[in-house]
mmCIF file of C-alpha atoms and ligand atoms in Angstrom:
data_model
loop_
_atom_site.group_PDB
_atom_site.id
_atom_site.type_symbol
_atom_site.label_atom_id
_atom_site.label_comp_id
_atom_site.label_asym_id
_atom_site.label_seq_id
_atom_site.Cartn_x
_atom_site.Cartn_y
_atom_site.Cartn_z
ATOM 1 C CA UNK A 1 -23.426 11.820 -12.516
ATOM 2 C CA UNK A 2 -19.544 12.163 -12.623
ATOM 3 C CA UNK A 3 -17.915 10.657 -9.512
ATOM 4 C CA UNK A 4 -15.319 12.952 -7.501
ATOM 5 C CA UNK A 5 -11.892 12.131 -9.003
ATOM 6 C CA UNK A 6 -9.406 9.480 -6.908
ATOM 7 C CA UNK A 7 -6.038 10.975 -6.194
ATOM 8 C CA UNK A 8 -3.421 7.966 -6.905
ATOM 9 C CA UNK A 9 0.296 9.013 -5.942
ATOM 10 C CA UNK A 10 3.194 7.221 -7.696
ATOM 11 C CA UNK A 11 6.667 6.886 -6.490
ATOM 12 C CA UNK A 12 9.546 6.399 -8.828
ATOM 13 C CA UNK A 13 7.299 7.325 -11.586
ATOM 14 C CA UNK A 14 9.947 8.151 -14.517
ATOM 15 C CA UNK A 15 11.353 4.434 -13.731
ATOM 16 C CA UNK A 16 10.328 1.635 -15.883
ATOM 17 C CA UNK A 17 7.442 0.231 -13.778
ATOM 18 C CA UNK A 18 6.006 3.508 -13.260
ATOM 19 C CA UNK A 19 6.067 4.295 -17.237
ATOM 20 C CA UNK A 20 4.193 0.711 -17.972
ATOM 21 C CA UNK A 21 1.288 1.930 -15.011
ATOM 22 C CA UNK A 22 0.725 4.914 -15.273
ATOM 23 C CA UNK A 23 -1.482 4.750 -19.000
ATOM 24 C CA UNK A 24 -2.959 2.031 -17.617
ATOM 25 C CA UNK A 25 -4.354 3.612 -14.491
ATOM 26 C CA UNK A 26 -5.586 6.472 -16.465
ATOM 27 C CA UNK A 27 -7.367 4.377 -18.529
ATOM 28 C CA UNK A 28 -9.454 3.562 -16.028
ATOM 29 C CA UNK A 29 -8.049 -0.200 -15.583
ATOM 30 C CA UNK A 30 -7.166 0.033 -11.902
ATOM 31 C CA UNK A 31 -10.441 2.057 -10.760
ATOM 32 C CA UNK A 32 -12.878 1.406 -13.147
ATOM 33 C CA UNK A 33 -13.757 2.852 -16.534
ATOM 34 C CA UNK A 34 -16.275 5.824 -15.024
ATOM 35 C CA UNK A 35 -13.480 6.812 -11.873
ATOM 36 C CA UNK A 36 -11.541 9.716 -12.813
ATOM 37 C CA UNK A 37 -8.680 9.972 -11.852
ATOM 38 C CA UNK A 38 -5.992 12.551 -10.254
ATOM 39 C CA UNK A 39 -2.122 11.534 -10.688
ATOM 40 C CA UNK A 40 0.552 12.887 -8.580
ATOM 41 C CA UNK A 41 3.945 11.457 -9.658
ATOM 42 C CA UNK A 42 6.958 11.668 -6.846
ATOM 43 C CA UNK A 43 10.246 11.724 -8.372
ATOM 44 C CA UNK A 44 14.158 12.480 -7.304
ATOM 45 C CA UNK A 45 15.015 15.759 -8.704
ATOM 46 C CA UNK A 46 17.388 14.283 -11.715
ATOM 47 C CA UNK A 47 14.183 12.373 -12.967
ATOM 48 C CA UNK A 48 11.791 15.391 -12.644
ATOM 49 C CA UNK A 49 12.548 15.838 -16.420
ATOM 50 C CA UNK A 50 12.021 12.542 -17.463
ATOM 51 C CA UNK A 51 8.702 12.585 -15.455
ATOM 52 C CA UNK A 52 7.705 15.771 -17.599
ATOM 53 C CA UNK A 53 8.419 14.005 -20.762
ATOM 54 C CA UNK A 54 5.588 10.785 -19.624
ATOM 55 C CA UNK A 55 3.200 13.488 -17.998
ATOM 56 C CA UNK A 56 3.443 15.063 -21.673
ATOM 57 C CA UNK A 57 2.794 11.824 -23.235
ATOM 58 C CA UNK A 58 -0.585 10.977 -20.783
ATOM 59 C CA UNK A 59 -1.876 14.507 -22.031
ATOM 60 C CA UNK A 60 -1.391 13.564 -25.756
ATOM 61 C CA UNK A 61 -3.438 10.138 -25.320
ATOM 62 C CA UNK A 62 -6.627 12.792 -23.654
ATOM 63 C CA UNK A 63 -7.958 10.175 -21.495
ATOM 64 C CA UNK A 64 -11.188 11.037 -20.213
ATOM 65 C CA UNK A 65 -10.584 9.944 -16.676
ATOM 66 C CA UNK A 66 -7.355 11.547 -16.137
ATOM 67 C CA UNK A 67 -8.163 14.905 -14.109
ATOM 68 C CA UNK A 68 -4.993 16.243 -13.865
ATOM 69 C CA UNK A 69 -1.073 15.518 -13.401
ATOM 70 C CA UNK A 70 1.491 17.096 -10.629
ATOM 71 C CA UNK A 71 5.218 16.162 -10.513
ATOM 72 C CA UNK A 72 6.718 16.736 -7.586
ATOM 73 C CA UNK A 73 10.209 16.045 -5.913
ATOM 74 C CA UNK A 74 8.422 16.751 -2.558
ATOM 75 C CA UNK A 75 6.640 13.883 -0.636
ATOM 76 C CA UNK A 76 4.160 16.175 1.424
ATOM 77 C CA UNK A 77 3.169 17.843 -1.567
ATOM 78 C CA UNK A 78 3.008 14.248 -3.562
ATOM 79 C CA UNK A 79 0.661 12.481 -0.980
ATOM 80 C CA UNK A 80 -1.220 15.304 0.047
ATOM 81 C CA UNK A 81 -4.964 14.057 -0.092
ATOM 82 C CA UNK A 82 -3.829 10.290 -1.397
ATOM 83 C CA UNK A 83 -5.959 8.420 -1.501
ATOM 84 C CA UNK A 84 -3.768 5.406 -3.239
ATOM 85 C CA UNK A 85 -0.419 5.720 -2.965
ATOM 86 C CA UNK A 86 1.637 3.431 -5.111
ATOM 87 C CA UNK A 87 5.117 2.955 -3.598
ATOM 88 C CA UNK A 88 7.458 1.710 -6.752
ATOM 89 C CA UNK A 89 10.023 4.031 -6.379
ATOM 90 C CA UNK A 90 13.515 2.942 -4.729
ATOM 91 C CA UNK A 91 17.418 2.959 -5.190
ATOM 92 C CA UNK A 92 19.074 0.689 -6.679
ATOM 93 C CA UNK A 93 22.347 -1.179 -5.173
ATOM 94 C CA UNK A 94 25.009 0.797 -6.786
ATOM 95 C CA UNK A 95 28.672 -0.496 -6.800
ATOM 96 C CA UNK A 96 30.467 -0.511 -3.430
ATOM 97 C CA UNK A 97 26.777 -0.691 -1.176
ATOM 98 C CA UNK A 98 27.045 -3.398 0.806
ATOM 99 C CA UNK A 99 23.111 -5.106 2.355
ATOM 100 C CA UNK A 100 23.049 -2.657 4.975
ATOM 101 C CA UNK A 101 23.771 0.556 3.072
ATOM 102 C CA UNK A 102 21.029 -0.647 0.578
ATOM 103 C CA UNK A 103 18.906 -1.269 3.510
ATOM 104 C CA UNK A 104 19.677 2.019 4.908
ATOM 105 C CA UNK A 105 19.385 3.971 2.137
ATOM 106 C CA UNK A 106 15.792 2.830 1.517
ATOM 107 C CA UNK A 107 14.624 2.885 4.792
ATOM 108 C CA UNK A 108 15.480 6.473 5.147
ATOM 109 C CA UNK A 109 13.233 7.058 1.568
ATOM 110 C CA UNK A 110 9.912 5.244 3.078
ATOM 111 C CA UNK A 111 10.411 6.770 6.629
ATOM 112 C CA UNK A 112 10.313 10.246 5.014
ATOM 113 C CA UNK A 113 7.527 8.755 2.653
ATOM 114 C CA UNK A 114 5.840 7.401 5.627
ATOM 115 C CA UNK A 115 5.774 10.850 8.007
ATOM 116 C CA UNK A 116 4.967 12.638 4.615
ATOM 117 C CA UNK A 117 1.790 9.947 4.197
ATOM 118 C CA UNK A 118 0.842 10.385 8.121
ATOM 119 C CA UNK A 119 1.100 14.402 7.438
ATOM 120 C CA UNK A 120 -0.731 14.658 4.263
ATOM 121 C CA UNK A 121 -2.495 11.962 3.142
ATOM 122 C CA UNK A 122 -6.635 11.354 2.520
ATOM 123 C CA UNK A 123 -7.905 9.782 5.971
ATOM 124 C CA UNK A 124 -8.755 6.702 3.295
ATOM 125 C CA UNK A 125 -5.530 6.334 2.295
ATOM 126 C CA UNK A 126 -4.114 2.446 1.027
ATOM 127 C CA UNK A 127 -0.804 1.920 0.682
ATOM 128 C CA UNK A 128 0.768 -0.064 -2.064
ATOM 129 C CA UNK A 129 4.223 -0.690 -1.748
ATOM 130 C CA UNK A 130 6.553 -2.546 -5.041
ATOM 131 C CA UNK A 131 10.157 -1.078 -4.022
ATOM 132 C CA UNK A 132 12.325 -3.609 -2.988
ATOM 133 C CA UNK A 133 12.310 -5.032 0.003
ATOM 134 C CA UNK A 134 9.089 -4.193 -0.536
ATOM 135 C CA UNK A 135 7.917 -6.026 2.741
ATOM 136 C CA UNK A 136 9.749 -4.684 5.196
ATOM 137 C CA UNK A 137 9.522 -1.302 3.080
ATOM 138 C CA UNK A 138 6.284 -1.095 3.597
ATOM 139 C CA UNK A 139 6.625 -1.876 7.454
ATOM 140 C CA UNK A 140 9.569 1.105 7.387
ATOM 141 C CA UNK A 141 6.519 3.212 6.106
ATOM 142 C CA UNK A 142 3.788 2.068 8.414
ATOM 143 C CA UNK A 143 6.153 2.937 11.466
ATOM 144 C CA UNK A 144 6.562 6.236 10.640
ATOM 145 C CA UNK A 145 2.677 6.325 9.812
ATOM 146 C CA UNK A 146 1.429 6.314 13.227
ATOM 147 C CA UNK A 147 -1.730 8.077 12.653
ATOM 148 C CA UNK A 148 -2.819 5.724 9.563
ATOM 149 C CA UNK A 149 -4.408 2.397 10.547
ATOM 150 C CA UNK A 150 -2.084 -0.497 10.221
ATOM 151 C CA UNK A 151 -3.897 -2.076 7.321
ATOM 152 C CA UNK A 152 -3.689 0.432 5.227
ATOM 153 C CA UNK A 153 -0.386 -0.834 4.216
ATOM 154 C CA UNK A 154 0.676 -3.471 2.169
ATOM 155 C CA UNK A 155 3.280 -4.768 -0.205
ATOM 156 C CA UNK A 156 2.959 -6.659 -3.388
ATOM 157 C CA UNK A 157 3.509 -10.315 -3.634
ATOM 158 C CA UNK A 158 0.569 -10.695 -6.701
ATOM 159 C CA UNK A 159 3.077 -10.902 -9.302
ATOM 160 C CA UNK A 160 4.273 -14.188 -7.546
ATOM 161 C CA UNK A 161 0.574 -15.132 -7.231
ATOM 162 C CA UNK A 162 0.023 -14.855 -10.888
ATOM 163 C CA UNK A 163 3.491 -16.688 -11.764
ATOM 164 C CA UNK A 164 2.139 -19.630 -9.603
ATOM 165 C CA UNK A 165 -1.157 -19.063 -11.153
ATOM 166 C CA UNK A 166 0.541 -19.613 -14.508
ATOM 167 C CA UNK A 167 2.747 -22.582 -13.660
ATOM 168 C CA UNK A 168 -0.105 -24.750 -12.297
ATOM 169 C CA UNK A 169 -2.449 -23.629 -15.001
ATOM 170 C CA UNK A 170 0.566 -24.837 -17.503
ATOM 171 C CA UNK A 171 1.564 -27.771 -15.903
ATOM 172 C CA UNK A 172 -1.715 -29.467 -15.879
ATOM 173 C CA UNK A 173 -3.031 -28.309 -19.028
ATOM 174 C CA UNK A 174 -5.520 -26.271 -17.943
ATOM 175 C CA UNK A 175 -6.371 -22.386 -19.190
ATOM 176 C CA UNK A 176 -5.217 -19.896 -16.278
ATOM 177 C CA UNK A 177 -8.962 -18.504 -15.660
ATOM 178 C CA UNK A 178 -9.752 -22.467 -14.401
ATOM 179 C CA UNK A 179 -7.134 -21.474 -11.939
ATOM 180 C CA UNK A 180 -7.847 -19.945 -8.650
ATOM 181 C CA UNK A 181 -6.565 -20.232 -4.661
ATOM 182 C CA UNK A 182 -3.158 -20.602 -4.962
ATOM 183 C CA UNK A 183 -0.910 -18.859 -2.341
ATOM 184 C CA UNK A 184 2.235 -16.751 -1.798
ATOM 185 C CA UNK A 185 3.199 -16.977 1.896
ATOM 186 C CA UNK A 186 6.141 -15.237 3.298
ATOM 187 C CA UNK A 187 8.918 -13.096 2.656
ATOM 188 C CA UNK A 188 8.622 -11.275 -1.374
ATOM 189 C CA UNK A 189 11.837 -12.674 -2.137
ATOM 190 C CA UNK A 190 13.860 -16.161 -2.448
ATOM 191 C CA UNK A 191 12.148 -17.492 0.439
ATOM 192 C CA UNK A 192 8.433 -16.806 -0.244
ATOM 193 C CA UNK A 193 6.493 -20.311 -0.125
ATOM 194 C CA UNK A 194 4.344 -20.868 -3.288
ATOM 195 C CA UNK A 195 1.317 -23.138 -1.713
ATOM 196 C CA UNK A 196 -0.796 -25.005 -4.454
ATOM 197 C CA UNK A 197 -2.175 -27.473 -1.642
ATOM 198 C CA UNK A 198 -5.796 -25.341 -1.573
ATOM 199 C CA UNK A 199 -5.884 -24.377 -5.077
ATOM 200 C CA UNK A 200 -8.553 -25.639 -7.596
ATOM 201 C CA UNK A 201 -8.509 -25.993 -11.303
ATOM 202 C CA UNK A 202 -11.674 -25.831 -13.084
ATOM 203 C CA UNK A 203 -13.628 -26.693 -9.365
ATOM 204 C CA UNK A 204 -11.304 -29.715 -9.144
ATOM 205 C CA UNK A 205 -8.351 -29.632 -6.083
ATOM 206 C CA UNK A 206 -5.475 -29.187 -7.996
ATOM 207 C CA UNK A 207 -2.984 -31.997 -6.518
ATOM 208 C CA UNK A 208 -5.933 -34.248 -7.704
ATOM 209 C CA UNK A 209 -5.596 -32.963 -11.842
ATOM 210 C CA UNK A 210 -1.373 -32.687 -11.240
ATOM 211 C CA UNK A 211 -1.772 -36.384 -9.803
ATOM 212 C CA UNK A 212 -3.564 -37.531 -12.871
ATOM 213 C CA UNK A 213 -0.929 -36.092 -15.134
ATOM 214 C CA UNK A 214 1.834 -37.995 -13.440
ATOM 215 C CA UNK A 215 2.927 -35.126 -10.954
ATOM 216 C CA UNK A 216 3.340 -35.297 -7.531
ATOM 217 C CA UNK A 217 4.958 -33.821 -4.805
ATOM 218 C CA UNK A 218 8.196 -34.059 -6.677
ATOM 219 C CA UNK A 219 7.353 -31.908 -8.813
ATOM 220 C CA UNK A 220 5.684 -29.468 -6.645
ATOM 221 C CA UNK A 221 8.786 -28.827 -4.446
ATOM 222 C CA UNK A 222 11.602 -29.735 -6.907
ATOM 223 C CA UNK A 223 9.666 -27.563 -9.957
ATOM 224 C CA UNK A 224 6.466 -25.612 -9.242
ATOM 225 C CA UNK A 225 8.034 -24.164 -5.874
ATOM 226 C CA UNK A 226 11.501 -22.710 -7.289
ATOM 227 C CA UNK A 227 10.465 -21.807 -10.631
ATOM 228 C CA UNK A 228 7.600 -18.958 -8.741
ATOM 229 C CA UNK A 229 10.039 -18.177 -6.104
ATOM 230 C CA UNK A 230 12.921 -17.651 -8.959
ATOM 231 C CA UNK A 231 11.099 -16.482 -11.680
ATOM 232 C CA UNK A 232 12.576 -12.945 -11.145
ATOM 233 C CA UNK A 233 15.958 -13.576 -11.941
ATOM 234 C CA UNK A 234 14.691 -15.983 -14.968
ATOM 235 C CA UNK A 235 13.312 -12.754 -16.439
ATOM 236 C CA UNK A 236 16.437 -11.021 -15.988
ATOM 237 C CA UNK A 237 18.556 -13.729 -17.292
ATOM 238 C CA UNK A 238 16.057 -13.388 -20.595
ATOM 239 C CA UNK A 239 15.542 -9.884 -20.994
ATOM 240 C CA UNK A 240 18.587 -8.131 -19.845
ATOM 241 C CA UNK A 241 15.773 -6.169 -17.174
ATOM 242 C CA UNK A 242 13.955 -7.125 -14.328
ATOM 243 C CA UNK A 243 10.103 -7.750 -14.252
ATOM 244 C CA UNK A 244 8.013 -4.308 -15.697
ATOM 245 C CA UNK A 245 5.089 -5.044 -17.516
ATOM 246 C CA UNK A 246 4.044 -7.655 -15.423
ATOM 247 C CA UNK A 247 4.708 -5.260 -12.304
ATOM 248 C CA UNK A 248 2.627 -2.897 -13.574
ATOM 249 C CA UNK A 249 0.418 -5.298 -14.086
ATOM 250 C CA UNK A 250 0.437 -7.346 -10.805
ATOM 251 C CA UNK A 251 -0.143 -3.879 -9.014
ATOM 252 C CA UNK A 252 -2.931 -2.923 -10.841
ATOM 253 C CA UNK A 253 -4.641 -6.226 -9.959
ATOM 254 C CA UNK A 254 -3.331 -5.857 -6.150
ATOM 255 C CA UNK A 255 -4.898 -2.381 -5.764
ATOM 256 C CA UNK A 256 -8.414 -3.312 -7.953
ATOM 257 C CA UNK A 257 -8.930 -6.147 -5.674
ATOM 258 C CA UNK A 258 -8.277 -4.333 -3.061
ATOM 259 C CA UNK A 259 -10.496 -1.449 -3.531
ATOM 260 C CA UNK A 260 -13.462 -3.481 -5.559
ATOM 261 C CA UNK A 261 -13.256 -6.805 -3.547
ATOM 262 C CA UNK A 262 -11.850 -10.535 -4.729
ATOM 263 C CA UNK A 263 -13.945 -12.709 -6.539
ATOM 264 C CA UNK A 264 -16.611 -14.473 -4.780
ATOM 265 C CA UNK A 265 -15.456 -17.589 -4.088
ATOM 266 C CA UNK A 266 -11.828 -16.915 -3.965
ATOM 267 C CA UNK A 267 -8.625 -15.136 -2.341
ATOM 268 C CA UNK A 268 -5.793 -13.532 -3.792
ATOM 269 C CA UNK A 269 -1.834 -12.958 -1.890
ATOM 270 C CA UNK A 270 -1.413 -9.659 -0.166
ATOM 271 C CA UNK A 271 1.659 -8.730 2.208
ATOM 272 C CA UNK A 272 -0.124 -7.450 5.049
ATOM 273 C CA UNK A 273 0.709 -6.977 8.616
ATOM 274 C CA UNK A 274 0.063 -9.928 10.270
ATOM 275 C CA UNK A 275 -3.049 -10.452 12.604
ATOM 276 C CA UNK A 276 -0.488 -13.769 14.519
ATOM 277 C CA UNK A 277 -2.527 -15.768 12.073
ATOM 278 C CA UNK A 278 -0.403 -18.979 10.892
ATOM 279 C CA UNK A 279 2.587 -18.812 13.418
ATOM 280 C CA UNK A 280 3.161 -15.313 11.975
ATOM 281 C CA UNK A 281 4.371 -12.858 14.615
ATOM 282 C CA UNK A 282 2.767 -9.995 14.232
ATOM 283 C CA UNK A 283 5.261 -7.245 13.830
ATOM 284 C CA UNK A 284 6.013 -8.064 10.285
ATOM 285 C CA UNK A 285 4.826 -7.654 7.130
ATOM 286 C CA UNK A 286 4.210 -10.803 5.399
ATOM 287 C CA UNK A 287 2.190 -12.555 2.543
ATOM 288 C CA UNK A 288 -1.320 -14.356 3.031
ATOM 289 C CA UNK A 289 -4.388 -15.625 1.369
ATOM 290 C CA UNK A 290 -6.361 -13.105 2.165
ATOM 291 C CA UNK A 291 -10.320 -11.797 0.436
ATOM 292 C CA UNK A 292 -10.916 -8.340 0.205
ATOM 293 C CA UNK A 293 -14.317 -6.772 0.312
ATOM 294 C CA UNK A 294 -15.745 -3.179 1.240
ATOM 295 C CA UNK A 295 -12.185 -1.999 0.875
ATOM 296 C CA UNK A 296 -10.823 -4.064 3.352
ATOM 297 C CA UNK A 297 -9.212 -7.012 3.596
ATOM 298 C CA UNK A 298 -8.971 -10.141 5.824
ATOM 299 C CA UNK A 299 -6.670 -13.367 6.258
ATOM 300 C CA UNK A 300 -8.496 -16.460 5.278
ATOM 301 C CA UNK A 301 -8.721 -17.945 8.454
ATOM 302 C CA UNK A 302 -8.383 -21.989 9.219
ATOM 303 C CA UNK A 303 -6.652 -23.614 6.192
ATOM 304 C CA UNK A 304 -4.814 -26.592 7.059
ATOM 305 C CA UNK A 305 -1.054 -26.205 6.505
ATOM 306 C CA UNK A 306 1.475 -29.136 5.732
ATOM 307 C CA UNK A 307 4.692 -29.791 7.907
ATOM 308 C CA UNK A 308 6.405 -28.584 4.495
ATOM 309 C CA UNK A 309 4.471 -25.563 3.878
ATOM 310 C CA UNK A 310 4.868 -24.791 7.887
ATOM 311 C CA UNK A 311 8.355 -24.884 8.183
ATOM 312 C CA UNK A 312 8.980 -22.672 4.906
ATOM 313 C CA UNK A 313 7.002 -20.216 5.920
ATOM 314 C CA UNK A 314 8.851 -20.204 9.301
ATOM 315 C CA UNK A 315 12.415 -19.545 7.489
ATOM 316 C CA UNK A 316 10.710 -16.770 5.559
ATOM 317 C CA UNK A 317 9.657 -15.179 8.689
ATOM 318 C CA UNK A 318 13.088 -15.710 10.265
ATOM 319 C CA UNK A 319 14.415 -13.372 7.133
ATOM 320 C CA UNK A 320 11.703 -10.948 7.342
ATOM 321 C CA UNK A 321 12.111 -10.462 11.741
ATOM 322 C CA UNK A 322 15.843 -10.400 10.584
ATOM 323 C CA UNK A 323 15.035 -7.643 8.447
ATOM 324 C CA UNK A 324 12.907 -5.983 10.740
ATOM 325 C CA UNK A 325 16.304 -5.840 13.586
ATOM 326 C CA UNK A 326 18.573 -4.682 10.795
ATOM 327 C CA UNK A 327 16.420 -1.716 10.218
ATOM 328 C CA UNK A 328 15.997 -1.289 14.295
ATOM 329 C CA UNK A 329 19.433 -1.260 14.963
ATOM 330 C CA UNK A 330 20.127 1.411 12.348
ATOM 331 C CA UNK A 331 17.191 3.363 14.499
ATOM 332 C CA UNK A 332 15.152 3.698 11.353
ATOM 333 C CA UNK A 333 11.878 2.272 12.698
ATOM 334 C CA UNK A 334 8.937 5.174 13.533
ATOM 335 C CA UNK A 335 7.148 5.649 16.347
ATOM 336 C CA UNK A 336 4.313 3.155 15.679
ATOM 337 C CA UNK A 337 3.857 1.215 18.826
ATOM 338 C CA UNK A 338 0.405 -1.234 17.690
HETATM 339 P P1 NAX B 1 13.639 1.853 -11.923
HETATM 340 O O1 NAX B 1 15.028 1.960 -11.421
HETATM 341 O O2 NAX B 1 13.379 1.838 -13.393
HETATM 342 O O3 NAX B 1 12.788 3.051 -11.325
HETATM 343 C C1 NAX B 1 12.858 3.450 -10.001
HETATM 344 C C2 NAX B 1 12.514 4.907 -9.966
HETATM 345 O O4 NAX B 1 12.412 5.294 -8.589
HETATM 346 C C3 NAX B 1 13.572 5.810 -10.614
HETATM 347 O O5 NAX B 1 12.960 6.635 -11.584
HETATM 348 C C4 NAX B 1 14.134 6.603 -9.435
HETATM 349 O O6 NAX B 1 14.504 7.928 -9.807
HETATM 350 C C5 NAX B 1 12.928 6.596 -8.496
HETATM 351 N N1 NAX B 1 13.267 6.907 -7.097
HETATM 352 C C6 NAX B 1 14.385 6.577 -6.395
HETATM 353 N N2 NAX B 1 14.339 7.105 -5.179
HETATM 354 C C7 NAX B 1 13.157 7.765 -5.082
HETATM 355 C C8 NAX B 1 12.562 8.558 -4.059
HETATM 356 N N3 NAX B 1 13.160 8.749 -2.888
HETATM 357 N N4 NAX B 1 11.342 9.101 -4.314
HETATM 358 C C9 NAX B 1 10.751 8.929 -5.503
HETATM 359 N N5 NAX B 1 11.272 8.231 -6.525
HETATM 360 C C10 NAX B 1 12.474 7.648 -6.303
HETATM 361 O O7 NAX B 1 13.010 0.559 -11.235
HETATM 362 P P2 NAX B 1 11.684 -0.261 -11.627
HETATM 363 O O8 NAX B 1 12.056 -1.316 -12.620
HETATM 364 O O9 NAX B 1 10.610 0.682 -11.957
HETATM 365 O O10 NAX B 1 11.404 -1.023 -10.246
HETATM 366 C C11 NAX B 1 10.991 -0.295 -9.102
HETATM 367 C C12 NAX B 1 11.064 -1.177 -7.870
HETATM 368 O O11 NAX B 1 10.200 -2.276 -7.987
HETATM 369 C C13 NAX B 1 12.462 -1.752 -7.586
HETATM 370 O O12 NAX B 1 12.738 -1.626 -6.196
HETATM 371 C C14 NAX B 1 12.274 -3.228 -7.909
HETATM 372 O O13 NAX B 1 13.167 -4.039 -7.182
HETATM 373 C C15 NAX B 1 10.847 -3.430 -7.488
HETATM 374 N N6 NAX B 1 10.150 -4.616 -8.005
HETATM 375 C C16 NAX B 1 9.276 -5.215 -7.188
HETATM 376 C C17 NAX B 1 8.503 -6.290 -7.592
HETATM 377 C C18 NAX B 1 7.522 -6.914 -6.652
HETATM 378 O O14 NAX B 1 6.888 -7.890 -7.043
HETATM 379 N N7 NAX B 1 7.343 -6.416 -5.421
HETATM 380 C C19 NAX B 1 8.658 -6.873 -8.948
HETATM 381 C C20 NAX B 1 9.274 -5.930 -9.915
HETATM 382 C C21 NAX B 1 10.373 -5.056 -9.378
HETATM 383 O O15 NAX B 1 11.570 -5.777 -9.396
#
């Protein structure tokens, strides 16, 4: 029997990460190849056109899943009856913003995304946020969500996941699938803390196979840690663009772990509000082993942390609280209280 269609709203859709998911989500790669799918694509009025132009080209690749596509410049009609709502869509620092009109500007987008999402939204709704700062973003949105449980929102640190995935796996000589619990803590930005001190390569702790290569800590904090944290602006630096495919790709894994549960055996990196786990405060938004099953998802509780790790993870909070007051003082927080 066909299963009810998904509805999976998109922001910034006619921007670049948008184009790369959106023919991958209705090819069934986020939800599975037998859940259709309904697509609802929130754009700013000068992009409507260009968001035509891609919902043309998803009806001339007739995917089977893909029940129909609305474009909107209207975020009550956009999330009405989300049940996935994919936050990518933000504005860019144009010349003459300073931080805080950046900050501003974007905080005013996901508190009107987040009232529209508390309005309209499936009572199942899971929020996704990519826009940068995509942490504190997604805590801008969750305030103004009141009615939505906490959880429900999150922001994306799996594209730094994977990068670490892919720097360990390369540095010891090992294929990436070997590769599993490595961790993002922190702040999605220059302070995040890669963590490889839990991970495992082919059921072998990984400082163990780095060791026997002739890498040590050295190399984990001189190397391994600043080549995740920066890879961003490496990929800029190469392409001329900032990070797209791999977004799209990162989100897709975010949101299919999410829904259909981690591996057995393993974790992935979420942002998630923080349950005070770790030294985090809760009150922030902020990345964290955590396994995901029955559509939920939990911190991994107990791991031991280093005085390194520790202390890291204490300067990202310090940016992401600091974050947190710049948006209170400009009185763009919602009426959230727990
Ligand atoms: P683009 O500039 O190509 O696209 C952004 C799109 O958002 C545009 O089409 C714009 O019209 C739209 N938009 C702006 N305001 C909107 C609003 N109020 N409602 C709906 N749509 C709106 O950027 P793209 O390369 O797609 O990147 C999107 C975001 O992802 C950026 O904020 C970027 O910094 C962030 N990233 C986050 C990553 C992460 O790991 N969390 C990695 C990749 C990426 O850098």
């Amino acid at each position: 029997m066909r299963r009810d269609p998904v509805t999976v709203t998109v922001t910034g859709a006619a921007g670049q990460i948008g184009y790369a998911i959106l023919f991958r989500i209705a090819a069934g790669e986020m939800l599975g190849p037998d859940q259709p799918v309904r697509l609802k694509l929130l754009e700013i009025p000068a992009a409507l056109p260009a968001a035509e132009g891609t919902a043309m080209e998803l009806a001339d690749c007739a995917f089977g899943l893909l029940d129909s596509v609305e474009i909107t410049d209207d975020p009550e009609v956009a999330f009405d009856g989300a049940n996935l709502a994919l936050l990518i869509g933000s504005a860019p620092r144009r010349p003459g913003m300073d931080r805080g009109d950046l900050l501003s500007f974007n905080a005013a987008i996901f508190a009107e995304q987040g009232r529209a999402i508390n309005a309209a939204a499936a009572e199942d709704v899971r929020v996704a946020v990519v826009g940068n700062p995509a942490n504190t973003n997604a805590l801008i949105a969750a305030s103004h969500a009141p009615d939505v449980p906490l959880g429900r929102f999150t922001a994306l640190s799996r594209l730094d996941h994977l990068r670490a995935e892919a720097q360990l796996a390369e540095a010891a000589g090992a294929p990436v699938r070997d590769v599993s619990r490595v961790i993002i803590w922190g702040n999605h930005s220059g302070t995040q803390v890669p963590d490889l001190d839990h991970a495992r390569i082919g059921g072998r702790g990984a400082r163990e196979v780095l060791t026997e290569r002739g890498l040590g800590q050295e190399w984990i904090t001189e190397t391994f840690m600043p080549t995740v944290a920066m890879r961003g602006h490496a990929i800029i630096a190469a392409r001329g663009g900032s990070s797209v495919a791999s977004a799209a790709h990162a989100t897709l894994r975010h949101v299919r772990d999410w829904v259909h549960g981690t591996p057995e055996g393993t974790w992935t990196s979420m942002c998630v509000p923080s349950d005070g786990s770790y030294g985090v405060e809760p009150g922030v938004i902020s990345s964290a082993p955590v396994i995901c099953s029955a559509g939920g998802w939990r911190v991994v509780p107990d791991l031991e942390m280093s005085e390194d790790i520790t202390t890291r993870l204490e300067a990202s909070v310090r940016e992401l609280r600091a974050e947190r007051q710049a948006v209170q003082d400009l009185g763009l927080l919602g009426p959230r209280t727990r």
